[in-house]
């Protein structure tokens, strides 16, 4: 039996990282992303499961409470972008995650997310399972 492995993807937005990771998942790899711990923090802050509605959360205009879903309100992504262009102080879920992840936690401890990942990865690897990761963004990841 071979040693368990981690397959990691990095690349620009839209380059197919998630698509490739899903292929590995379909072959039995466990998906573990650096953003998983960040989504847990955001969920605790916002008071609902961000991961559950992650796709719309990224583009939704949010506060520090459950955001309204602009797409349920009939707003298209272009209209959300228009609102942001008029008022750049509005915060999308993506901006909230970037600020929390980089401007808050990474400033306090550059290895915060990497250590969180290693803790989870160690448990998975020790069970003999392979891991696929689709969001390597920084050198220490």
C-alpha positions as a Markdown table, in Angstrom:
| # | Residue | x | y | z |
|---|---|---|---|---|
| 1 | Unk | 0.0 | 0.0 | 0.0 |
| 2 | Unk | 1.4 | 3.4 | -0.9 |
| 3 | Unk | 1.6 | 6.4 | 1.4 |
| 4 | Unk | -1.4 | 8.8 | 1.4 |
| 5 | Unk | -0.8 | 11.9 | -0.7 |
| 6 | Unk | -2.0 | 15.5 | -1.0 |
| 7 | Unk | -2.8 | 16.8 | -4.5 |
| 8 | Unk | -3.0 | 20.6 | -4.5 |
| 9 | Unk | -4.0 | 23.0 | -7.2 |
| 10 | Unk | -3.1 | 26.7 | -7.6 |
| 11 | Unk | -3.9 | 29.0 | -10.4 |
| 12 | Unk | -5.8 | 32.1 | -11.4 |
| 13 | Unk | -9.6 | 32.4 | -11.0 |
| 14 | Unk | -11.5 | 30.4 | -13.5 |
| 15 | Unk | -8.5 | 28.1 | -14.4 |
| 16 | Unk | -10.3 | 24.9 | -13.4 |
| 17 | Unk | -8.9 | 24.2 | -9.9 |
| 18 | Unk | -12.3 | 23.3 | -8.5 |
| 19 | Unk | -13.2 | 21.2 | -11.5 |
| 20 | Unk | -10.0 | 19.2 | -11.2 |
| 21 | Unk | -10.4 | 18.8 | -7.5 |
| 22 | Unk | -14.0 | 17.4 | -8.0 |
| 23 | Unk | -12.5 | 14.8 | -10.4 |
| 24 | Unk | -10.1 | 13.6 | -7.6 |
| 25 | Unk | -13.0 | 13.6 | -5.1 |
| 26 | Unk | -14.9 | 11.3 | -7.4 |
| 27 | Unk | -12.0 | 8.9 | -7.2 |
| 28 | Unk | -12.1 | 8.9 | -3.4 |
| 29 | Unk | -9.9 | 11.8 | -2.3 |
| 30 | Unk | -11.0 | 13.9 | 0.7 |
| 31 | Unk | -11.5 | 17.5 | -0.2 |
| 32 | Unk | -9.7 | 19.8 | 2.2 |
| 33 | Unk | -9.2 | 23.5 | 1.4 |
| 34 | Unk | -7.4 | 26.2 | 3.2 |
| 35 | Unk | -10.6 | 28.2 | 3.1 |
| 36 | Unk | -12.5 | 25.6 | 5.2 |
| 37 | Unk | -11.3 | 27.0 | 8.5 |
| 38 | Unk | -12.1 | 30.5 | 7.2 |
| 39 | Unk | -15.6 | 29.5 | 6.3 |
| 40 | Unk | -16.0 | 28.1 | 9.9 |
| 41 | Unk | -14.9 | 31.5 | 11.3 |
| 42 | Unk | -17.2 | 33.4 | 9.0 |
| 43 | Unk | -20.1 | 31.1 | 9.9 |
| 44 | Unk | -19.5 | 31.8 | 13.6 |
| 45 | Unk | -19.3 | 35.5 | 13.0 |
| 46 | Unk | -22.4 | 35.7 | 10.7 |
| 47 | Unk | -24.5 | 33.3 | 12.7 |
| 48 | Unk | -25.4 | 30.9 | 9.8 |
| 49 | Unk | -23.6 | 28.3 | 7.8 |
| 50 | Unk | -21.7 | 30.2 | 5.1 |
| 51 | Unk | -20.5 | 27.0 | 3.5 |
| 52 | Unk | -24.0 | 25.9 | 2.8 |
| 53 | Unk | -24.7 | 28.9 | 0.5 |
| 54 | Unk | -21.1 | 29.7 | -0.4 |
| 55 | Unk | -21.7 | 30.3 | -4.1 |
| 56 | Unk | -24.2 | 33.2 | -3.5 |
| 57 | Unk | -22.5 | 34.4 | -0.3 |
| 58 | Unk | -19.4 | 35.3 | -2.2 |
| 59 | Unk | -21.3 | 37.8 | -4.3 |
| 60 | Unk | -24.0 | 38.8 | -1.8 |
| 61 | Unk | -23.8 | 42.2 | -0.1 |
| 62 | Unk | -23.3 | 41.4 | 3.5 |
| 63 | Unk | -22.9 | 42.9 | 7.0 |
| 64 | Unk | -22.1 | 41.3 | 10.2 |
| 65 | Unk | -25.4 | 39.6 | 10.2 |
| 66 | Unk | -27.1 | 37.2 | 7.8 |
| 67 | Unk | -27.0 | 38.9 | 4.4 |
| 68 | Unk | -29.9 | 39.4 | 2.1 |
| 69 | Unk | -29.6 | 37.4 | -1.0 |
| 70 | Unk | -29.6 | 39.9 | -3.8 |
| 71 | Unk | -30.3 | 37.2 | -6.3 |
| 72 | Unk | -33.5 | 36.2 | -4.5 |
| 73 | Unk | -34.4 | 39.9 | -4.5 |
| 74 | Unk | -34.2 | 39.7 | -8.3 |
| 75 | Unk | -30.8 | 41.4 | -8.6 |
| 76 | Unk | -28.4 | 39.9 | -11.1 |
| 77 | Unk | -24.7 | 39.8 | -10.5 |
| 78 | Unk | -24.3 | 42.8 | -12.8 |
| 79 | Unk | -26.7 | 44.8 | -10.6 |
| 80 | Unk | -24.7 | 43.8 | -7.5 |
| 81 | Unk | -21.5 | 45.0 | -9.2 |
| 82 | Unk | -23.3 | 48.3 | -10.1 |
| 83 | Unk | -24.2 | 48.8 | -6.5 |
| 84 | Unk | -20.6 | 48.2 | -5.5 |
| 85 | Unk | -19.4 | 50.7 | -8.1 |
| 86 | Unk | -21.7 | 53.4 | -6.7 |
| 87 | Unk | -20.9 | 52.5 | -3.1 |
| 88 | Unk | -17.5 | 50.7 | -2.8 |
| 89 | Unk | -17.9 | 50.6 | 1.0 |
| 90 | Unk | -20.6 | 47.9 | 0.6 |
| 91 | Unk | -19.1 | 44.5 | 1.6 |
| 92 | Unk | -19.6 | 41.3 | -0.4 |
| 93 | Unk | -19.1 | 38.0 | 1.2 |
| 94 | Unk | -15.9 | 37.6 | -0.8 |
| 95 | Unk | -14.6 | 40.9 | 0.6 |
| 96 | Unk | -15.5 | 39.8 | 4.1 |
| 97 | Unk | -13.7 | 36.5 | 3.7 |
| 98 | Unk | -10.6 | 38.3 | 2.2 |
| 99 | Unk | -10.5 | 40.8 | 5.1 |
| 100 | Unk | -10.9 | 38.1 | 7.8 |
| 101 | Unk | -8.5 | 35.7 | 6.2 |
| 102 | Unk | -5.7 | 38.1 | 5.1 |
| 103 | Unk | -6.2 | 41.4 | 6.9 |
| 104 | Unk | -7.1 | 40.0 | 10.3 |
| 105 | Unk | -5.8 | 36.5 | 10.9 |
| 106 | Unk | -2.8 | 36.4 | 8.5 |
| 107 | Unk | -1.6 | 39.8 | 9.9 |
| 108 | Unk | -1.7 | 38.4 | 13.4 |
| 109 | Unk | -0.1 | 35.1 | 12.4 |
| 110 | Unk | 1.1 | 34.4 | 8.8 |
| 111 | Unk | 0.9 | 30.7 | 9.5 |
| 112 | Unk | -2.6 | 30.6 | 11.1 |
| 113 | Unk | -4.4 | 29.0 | 8.1 |
| 114 | Unk | -1.5 | 26.7 | 7.2 |
| 115 | Unk | -1.4 | 25.3 | 10.8 |
| 116 | Unk | -5.2 | 24.8 | 10.7 |
| 117 | Unk | -4.8 | 22.9 | 7.4 |
| 118 | Unk | -1.9 | 20.7 | 8.7 |
| 119 | Unk | -3.9 | 19.7 | 11.8 |
| 120 | Unk | -6.9 | 18.5 | 9.7 |
| 121 | Unk | -4.7 | 17.0 | 7.0 |
| 122 | Unk | -2.6 | 15.0 | 9.5 |
| 123 | Unk | -5.8 | 13.4 | 10.8 |
| 124 | Unk | -7.0 | 12.5 | 7.3 |
| 125 | Unk | -3.6 | 11.2 | 6.1 |
| 126 | Unk | -3.2 | 9.1 | 9.2 |
| 127 | Unk | -6.4 | 7.3 | 8.3 |
| 128 | Unk | -4.8 | 6.4 | 5.0 |
| 129 | Unk | -6.9 | 8.7 | 2.8 |
| 130 | Unk | -5.7 | 11.0 | 0.1 |
| 131 | Unk | -6.4 | 14.7 | 0.1 |
| 132 | Unk | -7.2 | 17.1 | -2.7 |
| 133 | Unk | -6.8 | 20.9 | -2.2 |
| 134 | Unk | -7.9 | 23.5 | -4.7 |
| 135 | Unk | -7.1 | 26.8 | -3.1 |
| 136 | Unk | -3.3 | 27.2 | -2.5 |
| 137 | Unk | -2.7 | 31.0 | -2.7 |
| 138 | Unk | 0.3 | 31.8 | -0.5 |
| 139 | Unk | 3.9 | 30.5 | -0.3 |
| 140 | Unk | 3.4 | 28.9 | 3.1 |
| 141 | Unk | 0.5 | 26.9 | 1.8 |
